[in-house]
PDB file of C-alpha atoms in Angstrom:
ATOM      1  CA  MET D   2      33.190 144.811  74.253  1.00 47.00           C
ATOM      2  CA  GLN D   3      34.096 142.016  71.938  1.00 52.00           C
ATOM      3  CA  PRO D   4      37.461 142.071  69.725  1.00 53.00           C
ATOM      4  CA  PRO D   5      36.790 142.388  66.455  1.00 51.00           C
ATOM      5  CA  SER D   6      36.637 139.002  64.060  1.00 52.00           C
ATOM      6  CA  GLN D   7      39.292 138.327  61.219  1.00 48.00           C
ATOM      7  CA  SER D   8      36.735 139.746  58.697  1.00 54.00           C
ATOM      8  CA  THR D   9      36.680 142.829  60.268  1.00 69.00           C
ATOM      9  CA  LEU D  10      40.406 143.304  60.050  1.00 67.00           C
ATOM     10  CA  SER D  11      41.894 145.568  57.676  1.00 76.00           C
ATOM     11  CA  PRO D  12      43.774 143.965  54.813  1.00 77.00           C
ATOM     12  CA  ASP D  13      47.140 145.881  55.888  1.00 69.00           C
ATOM     13  CA  LEU D  14      46.751 144.096  59.615  1.00 72.00           C
ATOM     14  CA  GLN D  15      46.134 140.918  58.019  1.00 72.00           C
ATOM     15  CA  LYS D  16      49.226 141.260  56.062  1.00 73.00           C
ATOM     16  CA  MET D  17      51.326 141.934  59.015  1.00 75.00           C
ATOM     17  CA  ILE D  18      49.693 138.913  60.982  1.00 74.00           C
ATOM     18  CA  ARG D  19      50.417 136.595  58.223  1.00 72.00           C
ATOM     19  CA  ARG D  20      54.310 138.194  57.857  1.00 74.00           C
ATOM     20  CA  ARG D  21      54.494 137.376  61.485  1.00 76.00           C
ATOM     21  CA  SER D  22      53.464 134.024  61.204  1.00 75.00           C
ATOM     22  CA  TRP D  23      55.929 133.014  58.524  1.00 73.00           C
ATOM     23  CA  ILE D  24      58.768 134.554  60.315  1.00 76.00           C
ATOM     24  CA  ARG D  25      57.789 132.439  63.387  1.00 78.00           C
ATOM     25  CA  THR D  26      57.559 129.315  61.222  1.00 76.00           C
ATOM     26  CA  MET D  27      60.942 130.224  59.760  1.00 76.00           C
ATOM     27  CA  LYS D  28      62.638 130.812  63.088  1.00 76.00           C
ATOM     28  CA  THR D  29      61.248 127.165  64.221  1.00 76.00           C
ATOM     29  CA  CYS D  30      62.406 125.664  60.887  1.00 74.00           C
ATOM     30  CA  LEU D  31      66.008 127.096  61.235  1.00 77.00           C
ATOM     31  CA  HIS D  32      66.465 126.403  65.107  1.00 74.00           C
ATOM     32  CA  GLY D  33      65.392 122.565  63.950  1.00 70.00           C
ATOM     33  CA  ALA D  34      67.859 122.653  61.409  1.00 70.00           C
ATOM     34  CA  VAL D  35      70.747 123.720  63.596  1.00 73.00           C
ATOM     35  CA  ALA D  36      69.848 121.534  66.330  1.00 68.00           C
ATOM     36  CA  SER D  37      69.963 118.613  63.617  1.00 65.00           C
ATOM     37  CA  VAL D  38      73.369 119.734  62.596  1.00 66.00           C
ATOM     38  CA  VAL D  39      74.367 119.903  65.859  1.00 66.00           C
ATOM     39  CA  VAL D  40      73.427 116.175  66.692  1.00 61.00           C
ATOM     40  CA  MET D  41      74.930 115.199  63.499  1.00 64.00           C
ATOM     41  CA  PHE D  42      77.942 117.090  64.095  1.00 63.00           C
ATOM     42  CA  GLY D  43      78.221 115.433  67.770  1.00 61.00           C
ATOM     43  CA  ILE D  44      77.978 111.435  66.120  1.00 61.00           C
ATOM     44  CA  ALA D  45      80.461 112.454  64.061  1.00 61.00           C
ATOM     45  CA  LEU D  46      82.974 113.590  66.744  1.00 57.00           C
ATOM     46  CA  TRP D  47      81.785 110.489  68.927  1.00 54.00           C
ATOM     47  CA  ARG D  48      81.911 107.637  66.051  1.00 60.00           C
ATOM     48  CA  SER D  49      84.319 109.137  63.597  1.00 60.00           C
ATOM     49  CA  PRO D  50      88.096 107.731  63.731  1.00 64.00           C
ATOM     50  CA  HIS D  51      88.995 111.035  62.715  1.00 72.00           C
ATOM     51  CA  PHE D  52      88.145 112.583  66.345  1.00 76.00           C
ATOM     52  CA  GLU D  53      89.601 109.859  68.304  1.00 86.00           C
ATOM     53  CA  VAL D  54      92.641 110.483  70.625  1.00 89.00           C
ATOM     54  CA  ARG D  55      95.821 109.435  69.088  1.00 91.00           C
ATOM     55  CA  SER D  56      98.498 109.657  71.794  1.00 93.00           C
ATOM     56  CA  VAL D  57      98.874 110.134  75.562  1.00 95.00           C
ATOM     57  CA  VAL D  58     101.903 111.911  76.923  1.00 95.00           C
ATOM     58  CA  ILE D  59     102.764 111.487  80.653  1.00 95.00           C
ATOM     59  CA  THR D  60     103.911 114.166  82.266  1.00 95.00           C
ATOM     60  CA  GLY D  61     105.007 115.211  86.239  1.00 94.00           C
ATOM     61  CA  LEU D  62     107.011 111.962  87.220  1.00 94.00           C
ATOM     62  CA  ARG D  63     110.140 112.143  89.414  1.00 92.00           C
ATOM     63  CA  THR D  64     110.685 108.513  90.351  1.00 91.00           C
ATOM     64  CA  LEU D  65     107.831 106.600  88.989  1.00 93.00           C
ATOM     65  CA  PRO D  66     108.797 104.996  86.168  1.00 94.00           C
ATOM     66  CA  LYS D  67     106.787 105.963  83.058  1.00 94.00           C
ATOM     67  CA  GLU D  68     105.570 102.390  81.987  1.00 94.00           C
ATOM     68  CA  ARG D  69     103.746 102.018  85.474  1.00 95.00           C
ATOM     69  CA  VAL D  70     101.277 105.369  84.268  1.00 96.00           C
ATOM     70  CA  MET D  71     100.927 104.259  80.212  1.00 96.00           C
ATOM     71  CA  PHE D  72      99.690 100.732  81.460  1.00 95.00           C
ATOM     72  CA  TYR D  73      96.481 102.469  82.690  1.00 95.00           C
ATOM     73  CA  ALA D  74      96.445 105.659  80.589  1.00 95.00           C
ATOM     74  CA  GLN D  75      96.947 103.896  77.086  1.00 94.00           C
ATOM     75  CA  ASP D  76      93.248 102.884  77.742  1.00 93.00           C
ATOM     76  CA  LEU D  77      92.502 106.690  76.407  1.00 94.00           C
ATOM     77  CA  ILE D  78      93.774 105.972  72.773  1.00 93.00           C
ATOM     78  CA  GLY D  79      91.332 105.209  70.185  1.00 90.00           C
ATOM     79  CA  LYS D  80      88.281 106.990  72.848  1.00 89.00           C
ATOM     80  CA  PRO D  81      86.400 109.853  71.332  1.00 86.00           C
ATOM     81  CA  ALA D  82      88.494 112.532  71.651  1.00 84.00           C
ATOM     82  CA  ILE D  83      85.159 115.063  72.998  1.00 82.00           C
ATOM     83  CA  TYR D  84      84.433 112.832  75.913  1.00 83.00           C
ATOM     84  CA  PRO D  85      87.106 110.270  76.883  1.00 89.00           C
ATOM     85  CA  PRO D  86      87.158 107.923  80.099  1.00 92.00           C
ATOM     86  CA  LYS D  87      89.013 110.380  82.090  1.00 93.00           C
ATOM     87  CA  ARG D  88      87.312 109.441  85.299  1.00 94.00           C
ATOM     88  CA  ALA D  89      87.614 105.845  84.979  1.00 95.00           C
ATOM     89  CA  VAL D  90      91.842 105.904  83.769  1.00 95.00           C
ATOM     90  CA  SER D  91      92.302 108.475  86.785  1.00 96.00           C
ATOM     91  CA  GLN D  92      90.542 105.957  88.971  1.00 96.00           C
ATOM     92  CA  ARG D  93      93.175 103.208  87.687  1.00 96.00           C
ATOM     93  CA  ILE D  94      96.269 105.545  87.995  1.00 96.00           C
ATOM     94  CA  LEU D  95      95.134 106.628  91.609  1.00 95.00           C
ATOM     95  CA  ARG D  96      95.525 102.910  92.539  1.00 94.00           C
ATOM     96  CA  ILE D  97      99.381 103.364  92.045  1.00 95.00           C
ATOM     97  CA  PRO D  98     100.376 104.102  95.961  1.00 95.00           C
ATOM     98  CA  GLU D  99     103.010 106.448  94.874  1.00 96.00           C
ATOM     99  CA  VAL D 100     100.455 108.807  92.940  1.00 96.00           C
ATOM    100  CA  GLU D 101      98.683 111.588  94.717  1.00 96.00           C
ATOM    101  CA  SER D 102      96.751 113.100  92.194  1.00 96.00           C
ATOM    102  CA  VAL D 103      95.969 113.165  88.203  1.00 96.00           C
ATOM    103  CA  ARG D 104      95.097 115.826  85.977  1.00 95.00           C
ATOM    104  CA  PHE D 105      94.029 115.802  82.214  1.00 94.00           C
ATOM    105  CA  ASN D 106      93.833 118.182  79.314  1.00 89.00           C
ATOM    106  CA  ARG D 107      91.423 120.910  80.108  1.00 84.00           C
ATOM    107  CA  PHE D 108      89.939 121.043  76.716  1.00 85.00           C
ATOM    108  CA  PRO D 109      89.230 118.121  74.262  1.00 82.00           C
ATOM    109  CA  SER D 110      92.441 117.116  71.986  1.00 86.00           C
ATOM    110  CA  LEU D 111      93.526 114.249  69.665  1.00 89.00           C
ATOM    111  CA  HIS D 112      96.388 114.304  72.092  1.00 92.00           C
ATOM    112  CA  MET D 113      96.002 113.755  75.531  1.00 93.00           C
ATOM    113  CA  THR D 114      98.535 115.065  78.400  1.00 95.00           C
ATOM    114  CA  VAL D 115      98.345 113.130  81.608  1.00 96.00           C
ATOM    115  CA  HIS D 116     100.116 115.140  84.404  1.00 96.00           C
ATOM    116  CA  VAL D 117     100.645 112.967  87.704  1.00 96.00           C
ATOM    117  CA  THR D 118     101.929 114.276  91.268  1.00 96.00           C
ATOM    118  CA  GLU D 119     103.694 111.871  92.975  1.00 96.00           C
ATOM    119  CA  ARG D 120     103.818 111.454  96.726  1.00 96.00           C
ATOM    120  CA  GLN D 121     106.663 113.095  98.572  1.00 95.00           C
ATOM    121  CA  PRO D 122     108.199 111.606 101.344  1.00 96.00           C
ATOM    122  CA  TYR D 123     107.223 112.814 104.897  1.00 96.00           C
ATOM    123  CA  PHE D 124     108.669 110.518 107.336  1.00 97.00           C
ATOM    124  CA  LEU D 125     109.388 107.043 107.754  1.00 97.00           C
ATOM    125  CA  LEU D 126     107.866 104.089 109.812  1.00 95.00           C
ATOM    126  CA  GLN D 127     108.622 101.171 111.521  1.00 93.00           C
ATOM    127  CA  THR D 128     106.410  98.934 113.114  1.00 87.00           C
ATOM    128  CA  ARG D 129     106.422  96.548 116.219  1.00 81.00           C
ATOM    129  CA  PRO D 130     103.339  94.478 117.385  1.00 77.00           C
ATOM    130  CA  VAL D 131     101.094  95.053 120.733  1.00 67.00           C
ATOM    131  CA  THR D 132     102.813  93.004 123.754  1.00 62.00           C
ATOM    132  CA  GLY D 133      99.696  92.969 125.533  1.00 54.00           C
ATOM    133  CA  GLU D 134      97.011  95.416 127.085  1.00 47.00           C
ATOM    134  CA  GLY D 135      99.103  96.469 130.101  1.00 42.00           C
ATOM    135  CA  ALA D 136     102.731  96.816 128.388  1.00 45.00           C
ATOM    136  CA  SER D 137     104.621  99.889 129.126  1.00 44.00           C
ATOM    137  CA  PRO D 138     105.098 102.423 126.598  1.00 48.00           C
ATOM    138  CA  SER D 139     108.495 102.352 126.857  1.00 45.00           C
ATOM    139  CA  PRO D 140     110.204 101.218 123.510  1.00 48.00           C
ATOM    140  CA  LEU D 141     112.324  98.475 123.044  1.00 43.00           C
ATOM    141  CA  PRO D 142     114.680  98.051 120.040  1.00 45.00           C
ATOM    142  CA  ILE D 143     113.404  96.056 116.702  1.00 45.00           C
ATOM    143  CA  VAL D 144     115.704  93.655 116.195  1.00 43.00           C
ATOM    144  CA  SER D 145     115.645  92.667 112.110  1.00 48.00           C
ATOM    145  CA  ARG D 146     118.243  91.125 109.864  1.00 61.00           C
ATOM    146  CA  ILE D 147     116.795  93.223 107.246  1.00 70.00           C
ATOM    147  CA  PRO D 148     114.787  96.493 108.413  1.00 78.00           C
ATOM    148  CA  THR D 149     111.526  97.484 106.629  1.00 88.00           C
ATOM    149  CA  PHE D 150     110.759 101.148 106.581  1.00 94.00           C
ATOM    150  CA  TRP D 151     107.421 102.464 105.174  1.00 95.00           C
ATOM    151  CA  VAL D 152     107.528 105.796 103.678  1.00 96.00           C
ATOM    152  CA  ALA D 153     104.139 107.884 104.310  1.00 96.00           C
ATOM    153  CA  ASP D 154     103.434 111.435 103.011  1.00 96.00           C
ATOM    154  CA  ARG D 155     102.042 114.192 104.270  1.00 95.00           C
ATOM    155  CA  HIS D 156      98.556 112.623 104.513  1.00 96.00           C
ATOM    156  CA  GLY D 157      99.798 109.733 106.291  1.00 95.00           C
ATOM    157  CA  VAL D 158      99.898 107.289 103.160  1.00 96.00           C
ATOM    158  CA  LEU D 159     102.345 104.452 103.076  1.00 96.00           C
ATOM    159  CA  PHE D 160     103.523 104.327  99.374  1.00 95.00           C
ATOM    160  CA  ARG D 161     106.677 102.458  99.189  1.00 94.00           C
ATOM    161  CA  VAL D 162     108.716 100.481 101.108  1.00 94.00           C
ATOM    162  CA  GLU D 163     112.620 100.983 101.766  1.00 93.00           C
ATOM    163  CA  HIS D 164     115.254  98.635 103.456  1.00 91.00           C
ATOM    164  CA  ARG D 165     117.714 101.616 103.997  1.00 91.00           C
ATOM    165  CA  ARG D 166     116.853 104.830 106.299  1.00 91.00           C
ATOM    166  CA  LEU D 167     116.431 107.604 103.697  1.00 91.00           C
ATOM    167  CA  PRO D 168     118.369 110.506 105.228  1.00 91.00           C
ATOM    168  CA  GLY D 169     116.765 113.984 106.301  1.00 91.00           C
ATOM    169  CA  LEU D 170     113.363 111.689 107.270  1.00 95.00           C
ATOM    170  CA  PRO D 171     112.022 111.579 110.680  1.00 96.00           C
ATOM    171  CA  LEU D 172     112.093 107.699 111.818  1.00 96.00           C
ATOM    172  CA  VAL D 173     108.770 106.900 113.546  1.00 96.00           C
ATOM    173  CA  GLN D 174     108.224 103.481 115.533  1.00 95.00           C
ATOM    174  CA  MET D 175     104.846 102.735 116.029  1.00 92.00           C
ATOM    175  CA  THR D 176     103.607  99.977 118.210  1.00 89.00           C
ATOM    176  CA  THR D 177     100.419  98.619 116.422  1.00 86.00           C
ATOM    177  CA  ASP D 178      99.199  95.018 115.012  1.00 85.00           C
ATOM    178  CA  ARG D 179      97.499  96.349 112.049  1.00 86.00           C
ATOM    179  CA  VAL D 180      98.873  94.567 108.945  1.00 88.00           C
ATOM    180  CA  TRP D 181     100.192  97.162 106.569  1.00 90.00           C
ATOM    181  CA  ARG D 182     100.063  97.175 102.792  1.00 92.00           C
ATOM    182  CA  LEU D 183     101.060  99.680 100.329  1.00 93.00           C
ATOM    183  CA  GLY D 184      98.363 102.281  99.589  1.00 93.00           C
ATOM    184  CA  ASP D 185      97.012 102.132 103.525  1.00 94.00           C
ATOM    185  CA  ARG D 186      96.701 105.276 105.201  1.00 94.00           C
ATOM    186  CA  LEU D 187      97.490 106.421 108.976  1.00 94.00           C
ATOM    187  CA  GLY D 188      94.273 106.687 111.491  1.00 93.00           C
ATOM    188  CA  ALA D 189      93.553 110.683 111.587  1.00 94.00           C
ATOM    189  CA  GLN D 190      94.061 111.022 115.394  1.00 95.00           C
ATOM    190  CA  ASP D 191      97.525 108.846 114.926  1.00 94.00           C
ATOM    191  CA  LEU D 192      98.597 111.386 112.202  1.00 95.00           C
ATOM    192  CA  ARG D 193      97.776 114.618 113.929  1.00 96.00           C
ATOM    193  CA  HIS D 194      99.610 113.206 116.768  1.00 96.00           C
ATOM    194  CA  LEU D 195     102.647 112.687 114.831  1.00 96.00           C
ATOM    195  CA  GLN D 196     102.476 115.957 113.194  1.00 96.00           C
ATOM    196  CA  ARG D 197     102.450 117.972 116.560  1.00 95.00           C
ATOM    197  CA  ALA D 198     105.306 115.925 117.586  1.00 96.00           C
ATOM    198  CA  PHE D 199     107.631 117.170 114.630  1.00 96.00           C
ATOM    199  CA  ALA D 200     106.423 120.607 115.385  1.00 95.00           C
ATOM    200  CA  ALA D 201     107.223 120.833 118.741  1.00 95.00           C
ATOM    201  CA  VAL D 202     110.480 119.237 118.274  1.00 95.00           C
ATOM    202  CA  GLN D 203     111.063 121.991 115.617  1.00 94.00           C
ATOM    203  CA  ARG D 204     109.616 125.038 117.584  1.00 95.00           C
ATOM    204  CA  THR D 205     111.745 123.963 120.586  1.00 94.00           C
ATOM    205  CA  LYS D 206     114.754 123.399 118.341  1.00 92.00           C
ATOM    206  CA  THR D 207     115.574 120.249 119.818  1.00 91.00           C
ATOM    207  CA  PRO D 208     118.285 118.352 117.731  1.00 89.00           C
ATOM    208  CA  THR D 209     116.708 115.556 115.722  1.00 90.00           C
ATOM    209  CA  PRO D 210     115.937 112.743 117.368  1.00 94.00           C
ATOM    210  CA  GLU D 211     117.246 109.319 116.514  1.00 94.00           C
ATOM    211  CA  ARG D 212     113.793 108.308 116.157  1.00 95.00           C
ATOM    212  CA  TYR D 213     110.516 109.037 117.486  1.00 96.00           C
ATOM    213  CA  PHE D 214     108.715 106.454 119.366  1.00 96.00           C
ATOM    214  CA  TYR D 215     104.746 106.148 119.169  1.00 95.00           C
ATOM    215  CA  ASP D 216     102.348 104.417 121.188  1.00 92.00           C
ATOM    216  CA  ARG D 217      98.815 104.607 121.037  1.00 89.00           C
ATOM    217  CA  GLY D 218      98.868 108.225 121.857  1.00 92.00           C
ATOM    218  CA  PHE D 219     102.178 108.377 124.042  1.00 95.00           C
ATOM    219  CA  LEU D 220     105.324 109.815 122.753  1.00 95.00           C
ATOM    220  CA  SER D 221     109.026 109.178 123.087  1.00 95.00           C
ATOM    221  CA  LEU D 222     112.089 110.663 121.528  1.00 96.00           C
ATOM    222  CA  ARG D 223     115.708 108.807 121.084  1.00 95.00           C
ATOM    223  CA  LEU D 224     117.947 112.067 121.087  1.00 94.00           C
ATOM    224  CA  PRO D 225     121.097 111.827 119.038  1.00 93.00           C
ATOM    225  CA  ASP D 226     123.417 111.092 122.058  1.00 90.00           C
ATOM    226  CA  GLN D 227     121.025 108.177 122.640  1.00 92.00           C
ATOM    227  CA  THR D 228     119.148 109.530 125.802  1.00 92.00           C
ATOM    228  CA  LEU D 229     115.727 108.395 125.691  1.00 95.00           C
ATOM    229  CA  VAL D 230     112.726 110.964 126.421  1.00 94.00           C
ATOM    230  CA  ARG D 231     109.547 109.798 127.333  1.00 95.00           C
ATOM    231  CA  LEU D 232     106.867 112.681 127.134  1.00 95.00           C
ATOM    232  CA  GLY D 233     103.474 110.768 127.953  1.00 94.00           C
ATOM    233  CA  ASN D 234     100.437 111.873 125.687  1.00 93.00           C
ATOM    234  CA  ASP D 235     100.244 115.504 126.880  1.00 91.00           C
ATOM    235  CA  ALA D 236     102.032 119.033 126.645  1.00 92.00           C
ATOM    236  CA  TRP D 237     104.738 117.521 124.512  1.00 95.00           C
ATOM    237  CA  GLU D 238     106.287 121.384 123.684  1.00 94.00           C
ATOM    238  CA  ARG D 239     106.353 122.394 127.443  1.00 94.00           C
ATOM    239  CA  LYS D 240     107.921 119.084 128.593  1.00 94.00           C
ATOM    240  CA  LEU D 241     110.638 119.297 125.792  1.00 94.00           C
ATOM    241  CA  ARG D 242     111.383 123.029 127.004  1.00 93.00           C
ATOM    242  CA  ARG D 243     112.233 121.497 130.532  1.00 92.00           C
ATOM    243  CA  VAL D 244     114.180 118.565 128.810  1.00 92.00           C
ATOM    244  CA  HIS D 245     116.430 121.158 127.652  1.00 91.00           C
ATOM    245  CA  ARG D 246     116.882 122.794 130.839  1.00 91.00           C
ATOM    246  CA  ALA D 247     117.244 119.102 132.548  1.00 89.00           C
ATOM    247  CA  LEU D 248     119.931 118.258 129.834  1.00 89.00           C
ATOM    248  CA  ALA D 249     122.195 121.325 130.368  1.00 90.00           C
ATOM    249  CA  PHE D 250     122.032 120.866 134.019  1.00 90.00           C
ATOM    250  CA  LEU D 251     123.219 117.450 133.594  1.00 88.00           C
ATOM    251  CA  GLN D 252     125.903 118.631 131.194  1.00 87.00           C
ATOM    252  CA  LYS D 253     126.801 121.023 133.634  1.00 89.00           C
ATOM    253  CA  THR D 254     127.382 118.563 136.465  1.00 89.00           C
ATOM    254  CA  GLN D 255     128.705 116.136 133.851  1.00 87.00           C
ATOM    255  CA  GLN D 256     126.040 113.636 134.212  1.00 89.00           C
ATOM    256  CA  ARG D 257     124.730 111.607 131.383  1.00 89.00           C
ATOM    257  CA  ALA D 258     121.060 110.112 131.426  1.00 89.00           C
ATOM    258  CA  GLU D 259     120.127 107.039 130.157  1.00 92.00           C
ATOM    259  CA  TYR D 260     116.606 108.381 129.989  1.00 91.00           C
ATOM    260  CA  ILE D 261     114.573 111.459 131.245  1.00 92.00           C
ATOM    261  CA  ASP D 262     110.843 110.661 131.988  1.00 93.00           C
ATOM    262  CA  PHE D 263     108.384 113.396 131.773  1.00 93.00           C
ATOM    263  CA  THR D 264     105.458 111.291 131.331  1.00 91.00           C
ATOM    264  CA  SER D 265     104.186 113.260 134.693  1.00 89.00           C
ATOM    265  CA  ALA D 266     105.545 116.859 134.351  1.00 83.00           C
ATOM    266  CA  ASP D 267     104.736 117.225 137.914  1.00 85.00           C
ATOM    267  CA  VAL D 268     107.064 114.431 138.753  1.00 85.00           C
ATOM    268  CA  PRO D 269     109.844 114.035 136.498  1.00 87.00           C
ATOM    269  CA  THR D 270     112.236 111.277 136.984  1.00 90.00           C
ATOM    270  CA  TRP D 271     115.752 110.241 135.359  1.00 88.00           C
ATOM    271  CA  LYS D 272     118.255 107.654 135.518  1.00 89.00           C
ATOM    272  CA  GLU D 273     121.904 108.194 135.238  1.00 87.00           C
ATOM    273  CA  ARG D 274     123.811 106.182 132.226  1.00 83.00           C
ATOM    274  CA  ALA D 275     126.225 103.416 133.912  1.00 76.00           C
ATOM    275  CA  LYS D 276     129.879 104.470 133.360  1.00 66.00           C
ATOM    276  CA  LYS D 277     131.634 101.921 131.129  1.00 57.00           C
ATOM    277  CA  VAL D 278     134.595 100.324 133.026  1.00 48.00           C
ATOM    278  CA  ASN D 279     137.792  99.069 131.549  1.00 53.00           C
ATOM    279  CA  LEU D 280     138.959  95.731 133.124  1.00 52.00           C
TER     280      LEU D 280
END
């Protein structure tokens, strides 16, 4: 059945159709006007000097000089407040080794706040070169006129250099030929091994070692009484519990060990410390 033609429609129906067509036209014009206003307002926000970042405030700093962060953060000043170059500025600030993360204002503002989170010291690192493929993992003392300690955070990032030992931080002497620079990061496997070593010492309530010796997966400890404990590359926590029993036995029998070697848990060995003789 064919629909009725325009001429057969009643006057009231024709009037309703014209009204709906007019309403649709007005809505289209209104939407276009709103879009134009939004675009013009956006251009004004982008280009107008009245909507530029006027100042920057740095927060969260503890030991890092404010000027080092402001050197990069000041690039925000004079940029459009609605879309400042946060990403570029953040990447520059993160190049500072001491900085772990950066946050900015959540909403656009003429006064930007840059919140910096500094890296926290987790352990100290000293290095000595590899002496050869067949070298023994037994540690040797570092002889240096001015000691150098790399300060590392919990992610293994070396972010500061010290020439004195910081109290309360584990000291790790690591065998490596790698040339370290500020901002470098320990390998993931080495970091996991060190974290496991710290945890084993804590869980077994071992006296805080004078230093940890780490050599390609092998671990040794220098205890506060200068006894060297060699733990090999596995089962460190179980071996440390046996070390406690061995030390208790030596103390009971009034003996002192130069070293206790648990590299092989099945065949541990030890060497008695030579007694000093006054001549």
